[in-house]
Each structure stands twice: as C-alpha cells, then as structure tokens.
Amino acid sequence: DMHDAHSVLRLRLGPFLRALGEHMEPEEGIVGFARDKTAFVSRHYGAWDSTTTAHELIHAITEPFIDQADRKGLVGMMEGFTDYFTYKVATPHFGAEPNPNHPYNDFLVFATHVAKTVGDKKTKDLFFSGRKDSLKELARAYDAKVGKRGIFYRRSRALEAGTLVFDAKGEPTIQK
C-alpha cells in the first residue's frame, strides 16, 4: 500500500472535512487527520512538523485498529496508542518528546502501561496488524497478563470518562 502525507494548504480543515463528507467541525486545535489510508496535515497553527506528520501517517496505516476503537467509543485510547508509536519514531529521529500537558497525555500513559504489560512487540504487532479483531486480541492479552477478564475494556472506558488514575507505582485504578 502507498501511504501519503498531504498538506492541506490555504484551506481550513472544517471546509475540507465537510467536502470529504465528514460531519464534524474541527476545533481550533485540530491540525491533521487520516482517511482512506491518507494522512492530511494542515499548515495552519504552525502544525507542519515531523511529529504531527508521523502521528497522522500512523493513523493512516492503522485504520482497522482505529475503526475498532471508534466503534467501541474508545477514541482517546486509540489516540494514546497512536501517540505511543509516534514517539517511538519521533523521539529518536526528530528529538520530539511527549508533552505532559497535551490533551492525549493520559491516553499515552495508558498505552505505555498496556505495552509494558503485554509486551511492546505484541502491542506493536496487533496495532499495526491490519486485522479486524486486533483490538479484541490486545484486550485478551492484557486481561490474561493482569489476570482479570474484561479489565482492559473497563479501564479503557474509565480512561475515556476521565476516571482512570495511576498510582505512584504506575498501576491504574478506576475512581468511583
């Protein structure tokens, strides 16, 4: 497959997304998106950088995982995994470091925890596999390592709701 990064020049992303049939109005902070295995990055907001481009390209090549997460309402969790793999590339090659104040940071922390629990290679293999059941496989692998059936999805939903916190040892806990 050919994966391209396109710059959306002199266009606001809102009209561009609507022209593609999307029904969302991007917020000021949206600087890129992926659709149909193509990454689009806006030059507006000073966003044209290697890290943003890498992030959107990863979205473009992981659409099956993204679609699964989206159907389950786990969009933030999916962004965390995308950021996790973005920084695996961006840090050594571009010197980029995660921003602890970034809106995706909690999702990145969770993705890092899952990769550490399941294993980086297995997480990577499932995320990039292109299989339609890769999220379910990742959930099963995580549940097996933690020893609690369904814990991956419970923690993922808590993460989306803002009720998943990490203790001093890095262990996630769902707040009630």
Short mmCIF file of N, CA and C in Angstrom, two decimals:
data_model
loop_
_atom_site.label_atom_id
_atom_site.label_comp_id
_atom_site.label_asym_id
_atom_site.label_seq_id
_atom_site.Cartn_x
_atom_site.Cartn_y
_atom_site.Cartn_z
N ASP A 1 0.83 -1.19 0.00
CA ASP A 1 0.00 0.00 0.00
C ASP A 1 0.87 1.25 0.00
N MET A 2 0.38 2.25 -0.65
CA MET A 2 1.07 3.53 -0.68
C MET A 2 0.41 4.45 0.34
N HIS A 3 1.18 5.03 1.23
CA HIS A 3 0.66 5.93 2.25
C HIS A 3 1.28 7.29 2.02
N ASP A 4 0.43 8.27 1.84
CA ASP A 4 0.89 9.62 1.53
C ASP A 4 0.52 10.58 2.64
N ALA A 5 1.36 11.58 2.82
CA ALA A 5 1.02 12.70 3.69
C ALA A 5 0.74 13.89 2.78
N HIS A 6 -0.40 14.48 2.92
CA HIS A 6 -0.76 15.63 2.11
C HIS A 6 -0.90 16.84 3.02
N SER A 7 -0.40 17.95 2.55
CA SER A 7 -0.59 19.20 3.27
C SER A 7 -1.86 19.85 2.75
N VAL A 8 -2.68 20.30 3.68
CA VAL A 8 -3.91 21.00 3.31
C VAL A 8 -3.57 22.48 3.31
N LEU A 9 -3.19 22.98 2.15
CA LEU A 9 -2.72 24.36 2.03
C LEU A 9 -3.86 25.35 1.82
N ARG A 10 -3.75 26.49 2.46
CA ARG A 10 -4.69 27.59 2.31
C ARG A 10 -6.14 27.18 2.50
N LEU A 11 -6.36 26.05 3.12
CA LEU A 11 -7.72 25.59 3.41
C LEU A 11 -7.86 25.42 4.91
N ARG A 12 -8.99 25.81 5.40
CA ARG A 12 -9.28 25.49 6.79
C ARG A 12 -9.72 24.04 6.80
N LEU A 13 -9.41 23.31 7.83
CA LEU A 13 -9.78 21.90 7.88
C LEU A 13 -11.29 21.68 7.89
N GLY A 14 -12.06 22.62 8.45
CA GLY A 14 -13.51 22.46 8.51
C GLY A 14 -14.13 22.25 7.14
N PRO A 15 -13.94 23.20 6.20
CA PRO A 15 -14.50 23.01 4.85
C PRO A 15 -13.92 21.78 4.15
N PHE A 16 -12.65 21.51 4.40
CA PHE A 16 -12.02 20.35 3.77
C PHE A 16 -12.66 19.06 4.26
N LEU A 17 -12.88 18.94 5.58
CA LEU A 17 -13.52 17.74 6.13
C LEU A 17 -14.95 17.62 5.62
N ARG A 18 -15.67 18.73 5.56
CA ARG A 18 -17.05 18.67 5.05
C ARG A 18 -17.07 18.22 3.59
N ALA A 19 -16.09 18.67 2.80
CA ALA A 19 -16.01 18.26 1.39
C ALA A 19 -15.78 16.75 1.28
N LEU A 20 -15.13 16.18 2.27
CA LEU A 20 -14.90 14.73 2.28
C LEU A 20 -16.08 13.97 2.85
N GLY A 21 -17.13 14.69 3.26
CA GLY A 21 -18.31 14.03 3.79
C GLY A 21 -18.29 13.84 5.29
N GLU A 22 -17.34 14.46 5.98
CA GLU A 22 -17.30 14.36 7.43
C GLU A 22 -18.32 15.31 8.01
N HIS A 23 -18.90 14.94 9.15
CA HIS A 23 -19.93 15.77 9.77
C HIS A 23 -19.45 16.40 11.06
N MET A 24 -18.19 16.75 11.11
CA MET A 24 -17.66 17.37 12.31
C MET A 24 -17.01 18.69 11.95
N GLU A 25 -17.10 19.61 12.86
CA GLU A 25 -16.41 20.88 12.70
C GLU A 25 -15.19 20.82 13.60
N PRO A 26 -13.99 20.85 13.02
CA PRO A 26 -12.81 20.72 13.87
C PRO A 26 -12.65 21.91 14.80
N GLU A 27 -12.13 21.63 15.93
CA GLU A 27 -11.82 22.68 16.88
C GLU A 27 -10.54 23.36 16.41
N GLU A 28 -10.24 24.49 16.97
CA GLU A 28 -9.05 25.25 16.58
C GLU A 28 -7.79 24.41 16.66
N GLY A 29 -7.73 23.46 17.61
CA GLY A 29 -6.52 22.69 17.83
C GLY A 29 -6.32 21.51 16.91
N ILE A 30 -7.29 21.15 16.08
CA ILE A 30 -7.11 20.00 15.19
C ILE A 30 -6.18 20.41 14.06
N VAL A 31 -5.11 19.65 13.89
CA VAL A 31 -4.11 20.01 12.88
C VAL A 31 -3.94 18.94 11.83
N GLY A 32 -4.59 17.81 11.98
CA GLY A 32 -4.47 16.77 10.97
C GLY A 32 -5.49 15.68 11.19
N PHE A 33 -5.62 14.83 10.18
CA PHE A 33 -6.50 13.68 10.27
C PHE A 33 -6.07 12.69 9.21
N ALA A 34 -6.57 11.48 9.30
CA ALA A 34 -6.29 10.45 8.30
C ALA A 34 -7.62 9.89 7.82
N ARG A 35 -7.66 9.58 6.55
CA ARG A 35 -8.85 8.98 5.97
C ARG A 35 -8.45 8.19 4.74
N ASP A 36 -9.00 7.00 4.62
CA ASP A 36 -8.74 6.14 3.46
C ASP A 36 -7.24 5.98 3.21
N LYS A 37 -6.51 5.66 4.26
CA LYS A 37 -5.07 5.42 4.20
C LYS A 37 -4.27 6.60 3.68
N THR A 38 -4.79 7.80 3.91
CA THR A 38 -4.09 9.02 3.53
C THR A 38 -4.07 9.95 4.73
N ALA A 39 -2.93 10.54 5.00
CA ALA A 39 -2.80 11.48 6.11
C ALA A 39 -2.84 12.91 5.57
N PHE A 40 -3.57 13.77 6.27
CA PHE A 40 -3.67 15.18 5.91
C PHE A 40 -3.20 15.99 7.11
N VAL A 41 -2.32 16.95 6.87
CA VAL A 41 -1.81 17.79 7.94
C VAL A 41 -1.93 19.24 7.49
N SER A 42 -2.53 20.07 8.32
CA SER A 42 -2.72 21.48 8.00
C SER A 42 -1.46 22.26 8.31
N ARG A 43 -1.19 23.24 7.49
CA ARG A 43 -0.09 24.15 7.79
C ARG A 43 -0.53 25.26 8.72
N HIS A 44 -1.84 25.36 8.97
CA HIS A 44 -2.35 26.34 9.91
C HIS A 44 -1.88 25.98 11.32
N TYR A 45 -1.84 26.93 12.19
CA TYR A 45 -1.49 26.74 13.59
C TYR A 45 -0.05 26.27 13.79
N GLY A 46 0.82 26.42 12.81
CA GLY A 46 2.21 26.00 12.94
C GLY A 46 2.36 24.50 13.15
N ALA A 47 1.46 23.73 12.58
CA ALA A 47 1.42 22.30 12.87
C ALA A 47 2.28 21.46 11.94
N TRP A 48 2.78 22.04 10.88
CA TRP A 48 3.52 21.24 9.91
C TRP A 48 4.87 20.88 10.49
N ASP A 49 4.92 19.75 11.18
CA ASP A 49 6.17 19.27 11.73
C ASP A 49 6.22 17.76 11.57
N SER A 50 7.38 17.22 11.79
CA SER A 50 7.59 15.79 11.58
C SER A 50 6.78 14.93 12.54
N THR A 51 6.61 15.37 13.78
CA THR A 51 5.87 14.58 14.76
C THR A 51 4.39 14.49 14.38
N THR A 52 3.78 15.62 14.01
CA THR A 52 2.37 15.61 13.60
C THR A 52 2.20 14.75 12.35
N THR A 53 3.11 14.88 11.41
CA THR A 53 3.03 14.08 10.19
C THR A 53 3.15 12.59 10.51
N ALA A 54 4.10 12.23 11.37
CA ALA A 54 4.24 10.82 11.77
C ALA A 54 2.97 10.32 12.44
N HIS A 55 2.38 11.12 13.33
CA HIS A 55 1.15 10.74 14.02
C HIS A 55 0.03 10.46 13.01
N GLU A 56 -0.15 11.35 12.05
CA GLU A 56 -1.23 11.17 11.07
C GLU A 56 -0.93 10.00 10.12
N LEU A 57 0.32 9.79 9.78
CA LEU A 57 0.66 8.62 8.95
C LEU A 57 0.37 7.32 9.69
N ILE A 58 0.64 7.30 11.00
CA ILE A 58 0.33 6.11 11.79
C ILE A 58 -1.18 5.87 11.80
N HIS A 59 -1.96 6.93 11.93
CA HIS A 59 -3.42 6.78 11.81
C HIS A 59 -3.77 6.14 10.46
N ALA A 60 -3.15 6.64 9.41
CA ALA A 60 -3.48 6.17 8.06
C ALA A 60 -3.21 4.68 7.88
N ILE A 61 -2.17 4.17 8.52
CA ILE A 61 -1.83 2.76 8.30
C ILE A 61 -2.38 1.83 9.38
N THR A 62 -3.13 2.39 10.33
CA THR A 62 -3.72 1.55 11.38
C THR A 62 -5.24 1.68 11.41
N GLU A 63 -5.83 1.95 10.27
CA GLU A 63 -7.28 2.16 10.22
C GLU A 63 -8.11 1.02 10.81
N PRO A 64 -7.76 -0.25 10.60
CA PRO A 64 -8.58 -1.30 11.21
C PRO A 64 -8.64 -1.20 12.74
N PHE A 65 -7.52 -0.93 13.39
CA PHE A 65 -7.50 -0.76 14.85
C PHE A 65 -8.32 0.47 15.23
N ILE A 66 -8.13 1.54 14.50
CA ILE A 66 -8.85 2.78 14.77
C ILE A 66 -10.36 2.57 14.65
N ASP A 67 -10.76 1.90 13.59
CA ASP A 67 -12.19 1.63 13.39
C ASP A 67 -12.77 0.82 14.54
N GLN A 68 -12.03 -0.18 15.01
CA GLN A 68 -12.50 -0.99 16.14
C GLN A 68 -12.65 -0.13 17.39
N ALA A 69 -11.65 0.70 17.67
CA ALA A 69 -11.70 1.56 18.86
C ALA A 69 -12.85 2.56 18.73
N ASP A 70 -13.03 3.11 17.56
CA ASP A 70 -14.09 4.09 17.33
C ASP A 70 -15.47 3.47 17.56
N ARG A 71 -15.68 2.26 17.06
CA ARG A 71 -16.96 1.58 17.27
C ARG A 71 -17.26 1.33 18.74
N LYS A 72 -16.23 1.19 19.55
CA LYS A 72 -16.41 0.96 20.99
C LYS A 72 -16.39 2.27 21.79
N GLY A 73 -16.28 3.40 21.10
CA GLY A 73 -16.24 4.69 21.79
C GLY A 73 -14.93 4.95 22.49
N LEU A 74 -13.85 4.35 22.02
CA LEU A 74 -12.54 4.46 22.67
C LEU A 74 -11.58 5.30 21.81
N VAL A 75 -12.05 6.45 21.39
CA VAL A 75 -11.26 7.30 20.51
C VAL A 75 -10.01 7.83 21.20
N GLY A 76 -10.14 8.27 22.44
CA GLY A 76 -8.98 8.76 23.18
C GLY A 76 -7.95 7.67 23.39
N MET A 77 -8.41 6.48 23.73
CA MET A 77 -7.49 5.35 23.93
C MET A 77 -6.71 5.09 22.64
N MET A 78 -7.40 5.14 21.50
CA MET A 78 -6.73 4.93 20.21
C MET A 78 -5.70 6.03 19.97
N GLU A 79 -6.02 7.28 20.34
CA GLU A 79 -5.05 8.36 20.18
C GLU A 79 -3.82 8.11 21.05
N GLY A 80 -4.03 7.53 22.23
CA GLY A 80 -2.90 7.20 23.09
C GLY A 80 -1.95 6.20 22.46
N PHE A 81 -2.50 5.17 21.84
CA PHE A 81 -1.66 4.19 21.16
C PHE A 81 -0.96 4.82 19.95
N THR A 82 -1.67 5.68 19.24
CA THR A 82 -1.04 6.37 18.11
C THR A 82 0.11 7.23 18.60
N ASP A 83 -0.10 7.97 19.68
CA ASP A 83 0.99 8.77 20.24
C ASP A 83 2.13 7.89 20.74
N TYR A 84 1.80 6.77 21.37
CA TYR A 84 2.84 5.86 21.86
C TYR A 84 3.80 5.48 20.72
N PHE A 85 3.23 5.08 19.59
CA PHE A 85 4.08 4.68 18.47
C PHE A 85 4.67 5.88 17.73
N THR A 86 3.99 7.02 17.77
CA THR A 86 4.56 8.23 17.18
C THR A 86 5.86 8.58 17.89
N TYR A 87 5.85 8.55 19.22
CA TYR A 87 7.06 8.91 19.96
C TYR A 87 8.13 7.84 19.89
N LYS A 88 7.76 6.61 19.58
CA LYS A 88 8.77 5.57 19.34
C LYS A 88 9.61 5.95 18.11
N VAL A 89 8.98 6.65 17.17
CA VAL A 89 9.66 7.12 15.96
C VAL A 89 10.21 8.53 16.16
N ALA A 90 9.38 9.42 16.69
CA ALA A 90 9.71 10.84 16.75
C ALA A 90 10.84 11.18 17.71
N THR A 91 10.91 10.47 18.83
CA THR A 91 11.95 10.81 19.80
C THR A 91 13.35 10.52 19.25
N PRO A 92 13.64 9.31 18.76
CA PRO A 92 15.00 9.09 18.27
C PRO A 92 15.32 9.81 16.96
N HIS A 93 14.32 10.04 16.12
CA HIS A 93 14.59 10.62 14.80
C HIS A 93 14.42 12.13 14.73
N PHE A 94 13.50 12.68 15.51
CA PHE A 94 13.24 14.12 15.43
C PHE A 94 13.52 14.83 16.75
N GLY A 95 13.86 14.10 17.80
CA GLY A 95 14.11 14.70 19.10
C GLY A 95 12.85 15.14 19.82
N ALA A 96 11.69 14.71 19.34
CA ALA A 96 10.42 15.11 19.95
C ALA A 96 10.18 14.32 21.23
N GLU A 97 9.64 14.99 22.21
CA GLU A 97 9.30 14.35 23.49
C GLU A 97 7.83 14.60 23.77
N PRO A 98 7.15 13.65 24.42
CA PRO A 98 5.75 13.87 24.78
C PRO A 98 5.60 15.09 25.70
N ASN A 99 4.52 15.80 25.50
CA ASN A 99 4.20 16.96 26.32
C ASN A 99 3.24 16.52 27.41
N PRO A 100 3.63 16.58 28.69
CA PRO A 100 2.73 16.13 29.76
C PRO A 100 1.45 16.94 29.87
N ASN A 101 1.39 18.11 29.23
CA ASN A 101 0.18 18.93 29.26
C ASN A 101 -0.70 18.73 28.02
N HIS A 102 -0.29 17.84 27.12
CA HIS A 102 -1.05 17.59 25.90
C HIS A 102 -2.35 16.88 26.25
N PRO A 103 -3.44 17.19 25.54
CA PRO A 103 -4.73 16.53 25.85
C PRO A 103 -4.70 15.00 25.75
N TYR A 104 -3.78 14.44 24.96
CA TYR A 104 -3.69 12.99 24.83
C TYR A 104 -2.79 12.34 25.87
N ASN A 105 -2.19 13.12 26.77
CA ASN A 105 -1.18 12.56 27.67
C ASN A 105 -1.69 11.40 28.52
N ASP A 106 -2.87 11.50 29.11
CA ASP A 106 -3.39 10.39 29.91
C ASP A 106 -3.57 9.14 29.07
N PHE A 107 -3.98 9.33 27.82
CA PHE A 107 -4.16 8.19 26.91
C PHE A 107 -2.81 7.58 26.56
N LEU A 108 -1.79 8.43 26.41
CA LEU A 108 -0.43 7.95 26.15
C LEU A 108 0.08 7.16 27.34
N VAL A 109 -0.17 7.63 28.55
CA VAL A 109 0.26 6.92 29.76
C VAL A 109 -0.38 5.53 29.81
N PHE A 110 -1.66 5.45 29.48
CA PHE A 110 -2.34 4.15 29.47
C PHE A 110 -1.77 3.24 28.40
N ALA A 111 -1.56 3.75 27.19
CA ALA A 111 -0.99 2.94 26.12
C ALA A 111 0.40 2.43 26.50
N THR A 112 1.18 3.26 27.15
CA THR A 112 2.51 2.86 27.61
C THR A 112 2.39 1.74 28.65
N HIS A 113 1.42 1.88 29.55
CA HIS A 113 1.17 0.84 30.56
C HIS A 113 0.76 -0.47 29.89
N VAL A 114 -0.13 -0.41 28.93
CA VAL A 114 -0.58 -1.63 28.23
C VAL A 114 0.60 -2.29 27.51
N ALA A 115 1.40 -1.50 26.80
CA ALA A 115 2.56 -2.05 26.08
C ALA A 115 3.56 -2.69 27.04
N LYS A 116 3.75 -2.07 28.19
CA LYS A 116 4.66 -2.64 29.19
C LYS A 116 4.08 -3.95 29.75
N THR A 117 2.78 -4.00 29.94
CA THR A 117 2.12 -5.18 30.49
C THR A 117 2.09 -6.33 29.50
N VAL A 118 1.69 -6.04 28.28
CA VAL A 118 1.51 -7.07 27.25
C VAL A 118 2.82 -7.39 26.55
N GLY A 119 3.67 -6.40 26.47
CA GLY A 119 4.92 -6.52 25.72
C GLY A 119 4.87 -5.59 24.53
N ASP A 120 5.94 -4.87 24.33
CA ASP A 120 5.99 -3.87 23.25
C ASP A 120 5.79 -4.52 21.88
N LYS A 121 6.45 -5.65 21.65
CA LYS A 121 6.35 -6.30 20.34
C LYS A 121 4.93 -6.77 20.05
N LYS A 122 4.30 -7.40 21.02
CA LYS A 122 2.92 -7.89 20.81
C LYS A 122 1.97 -6.71 20.58
N THR A 123 2.14 -5.64 21.36
CA THR A 123 1.31 -4.46 21.19
C THR A 123 1.49 -3.89 19.79
N LYS A 124 2.73 -3.75 19.37
CA LYS A 124 3.03 -3.22 18.02
C LYS A 124 2.45 -4.14 16.95
N ASP A 125 2.67 -5.43 17.09
CA ASP A 125 2.16 -6.38 16.09
C ASP A 125 0.65 -6.29 15.94
N LEU A 126 -0.06 -6.17 17.05
CA LEU A 126 -1.52 -6.09 17.00
C LEU A 126 -2.00 -4.73 16.47
N PHE A 127 -1.37 -3.66 16.91
CA PHE A 127 -1.77 -2.32 16.49
C PHE A 127 -1.61 -2.13 14.99
N PHE A 128 -0.52 -2.66 14.45
CA PHE A 128 -0.22 -2.48 13.03
C PHE A 128 -0.66 -3.67 12.16
N SER A 129 -1.32 -4.65 12.74
CA SER A 129 -1.62 -5.90 12.01
C SER A 129 -2.58 -5.73 10.85
N GLY A 130 -3.49 -4.78 10.93
CA GLY A 130 -4.49 -4.64 9.89
C GLY A 130 -5.65 -5.60 10.04
N ARG A 131 -5.63 -6.41 11.10
CA ARG A 131 -6.71 -7.38 11.31
C ARG A 131 -7.90 -6.70 11.96
N LYS A 132 -9.08 -7.19 11.63
CA LYS A 132 -10.31 -6.58 12.13
C LYS A 132 -10.61 -6.94 13.58
N ASP A 133 -9.85 -7.82 14.18
CA ASP A 133 -10.07 -8.19 15.58
C ASP A 133 -8.85 -7.88 16.45
N SER A 134 -7.97 -7.00 15.99
CA SER A 134 -6.73 -6.74 16.71
C SER A 134 -6.96 -6.07 18.07
N LEU A 135 -7.96 -5.20 18.18
CA LEU A 135 -8.25 -4.58 19.48
C LEU A 135 -8.72 -5.64 20.47
N LYS A 136 -9.58 -6.53 20.02
CA LYS A 136 -10.07 -7.61 20.87
C LYS A 136 -8.91 -8.52 21.31
N GLU A 137 -7.99 -8.79 20.40
CA GLU A 137 -6.82 -9.60 20.74
C GLU A 137 -5.94 -8.89 21.77
N LEU A 138 -5.77 -7.59 21.62
CA LEU A 138 -4.98 -6.82 22.58
C LEU A 138 -5.67 -6.86 23.95
N ALA A 139 -6.98 -6.71 23.96
CA ALA A 139 -7.74 -6.76 25.22
C ALA A 139 -7.56 -8.11 25.89
N ARG A 140 -7.66 -9.18 25.13
CA ARG A 140 -7.49 -10.52 25.70
C ARG A 140 -6.09 -10.72 26.27
N ALA A 141 -5.09 -10.25 25.53
CA ALA A 141 -3.70 -10.40 26.00
C ALA A 141 -3.49 -9.62 27.30
N TYR A 142 -4.04 -8.41 27.37
CA TYR A 142 -3.92 -7.58 28.56
C TYR A 142 -4.65 -8.23 29.73
N ASP A 143 -5.88 -8.67 29.50
CA ASP A 143 -6.66 -9.33 30.55
C ASP A 143 -5.91 -10.54 31.10
N ALA A 144 -5.31 -11.32 30.21
CA ALA A 144 -4.58 -12.52 30.64
C ALA A 144 -3.37 -12.15 31.50
N LYS A 145 -2.64 -11.12 31.11
CA LYS A 145 -1.47 -10.69 31.89
C LYS A 145 -1.87 -10.13 33.25
N VAL A 146 -2.97 -9.37 33.28
CA VAL A 146 -3.42 -8.77 34.53
C VAL A 146 -4.15 -9.81 35.39
N GLY A 147 -4.75 -10.80 34.74
CA GLY A 147 -5.45 -11.85 35.46
C GLY A 147 -6.89 -11.50 35.80
N LYS A 148 -7.47 -10.55 35.07
CA LYS A 148 -8.86 -10.14 35.32
C LYS A 148 -9.57 -10.00 33.97
N ARG A 149 -10.55 -10.85 33.74
CA ARG A 149 -11.29 -10.81 32.49
C ARG A 149 -12.07 -9.49 32.37
N GLY A 150 -11.97 -8.86 31.20
CA GLY A 150 -12.70 -7.63 30.93
C GLY A 150 -12.06 -6.36 31.45
N ILE A 151 -10.91 -6.47 32.10
CA ILE A 151 -10.28 -5.30 32.73
C ILE A 151 -9.78 -4.28 31.70
N PHE A 152 -9.35 -4.75 30.54
CA PHE A 152 -8.87 -3.82 29.50
C PHE A 152 -9.98 -2.85 29.11
N TYR A 153 -11.15 -3.39 28.80
CA TYR A 153 -12.26 -2.52 28.38
C TYR A 153 -12.78 -1.67 29.52
N ARG A 154 -12.81 -2.21 30.74
CA ARG A 154 -13.25 -1.40 31.89
C ARG A 154 -12.30 -0.22 32.10
N ARG A 155 -11.01 -0.50 32.05
CA ARG A 155 -10.03 0.58 32.23
C ARG A 155 -10.07 1.56 31.05
N SER A 156 -10.26 1.05 29.85
CA SER A 156 -10.34 1.93 28.67
C SER A 156 -11.53 2.86 28.76
N ARG A 157 -12.68 2.35 29.18
CA ARG A 157 -13.87 3.19 29.33
C ARG A 157 -13.68 4.22 30.45
N ALA A 158 -13.04 3.80 31.53
CA ALA A 158 -12.74 4.74 32.62
C ALA A 158 -11.78 5.83 32.13
N LEU A 159 -10.83 5.44 31.31
CA LEU A 159 -9.90 6.40 30.73
C LEU A 159 -10.65 7.44 29.91
N GLU A 160 -11.57 6.98 29.08
CA GLU A 160 -12.38 7.90 28.26
C GLU A 160 -13.22 8.82 29.14
N ALA A 161 -13.70 8.31 30.26
CA ALA A 161 -14.54 9.08 31.17
C ALA A 161 -13.74 9.98 32.11
N GLY A 162 -12.42 9.83 32.11
CA GLY A 162 -11.58 10.63 32.99
C GLY A 162 -11.53 10.12 34.42
N THR A 163 -11.89 8.85 34.62
CA THR A 163 -11.90 8.28 35.97
C THR A 163 -10.83 7.22 36.18
N LEU A 164 -9.88 7.12 35.26
CA LEU A 164 -8.75 6.19 35.44
C LEU A 164 -7.56 7.00 35.91
N VAL A 165 -7.00 6.62 37.05
CA VAL A 165 -5.83 7.31 37.58
C VAL A 165 -4.72 6.29 37.80
N PHE A 166 -3.50 6.77 37.80
CA PHE A 166 -2.34 5.92 38.02
C PHE A 166 -1.73 6.26 39.37
N ASP A 167 -1.44 5.22 40.16
CA ASP A 167 -0.83 5.45 41.47
C ASP A 167 0.67 5.67 41.31
N ALA A 168 1.36 5.85 42.43
CA ALA A 168 2.80 6.14 42.41
C ALA A 168 3.61 5.03 41.76
N LYS A 169 3.11 3.79 41.78
CA LYS A 169 3.80 2.66 41.16
C LYS A 169 3.45 2.51 39.68
N GLY A 170 2.56 3.38 39.19
CA GLY A 170 2.18 3.32 37.79
C GLY A 170 1.04 2.35 37.51
N GLU A 171 0.36 1.92 38.55
CA GLU A 171 -0.77 1.00 38.38
C GLU A 171 -2.07 1.78 38.24
N PRO A 172 -2.87 1.41 37.23
CA PRO A 172 -4.13 2.12 37.03
C PRO A 172 -5.22 1.69 38.01
N THR A 173 -6.02 2.66 38.43
CA THR A 173 -7.14 2.43 39.31
C THR A 173 -8.33 3.21 38.79
N ILE A 174 -9.49 2.60 38.82
CA ILE A 174 -10.70 3.29 38.40
C ILE A 174 -11.31 3.98 39.61
N GLN A 175 -11.47 5.30 39.49
CA GLN A 175 -12.11 6.07 40.57
C GLN A 175 -13.62 5.95 40.43
N LYS A 176 -14.27 5.94 41.55
CA LYS A 176 -15.74 5.86 41.51
C LYS A 176 -16.35 7.20 41.78
#
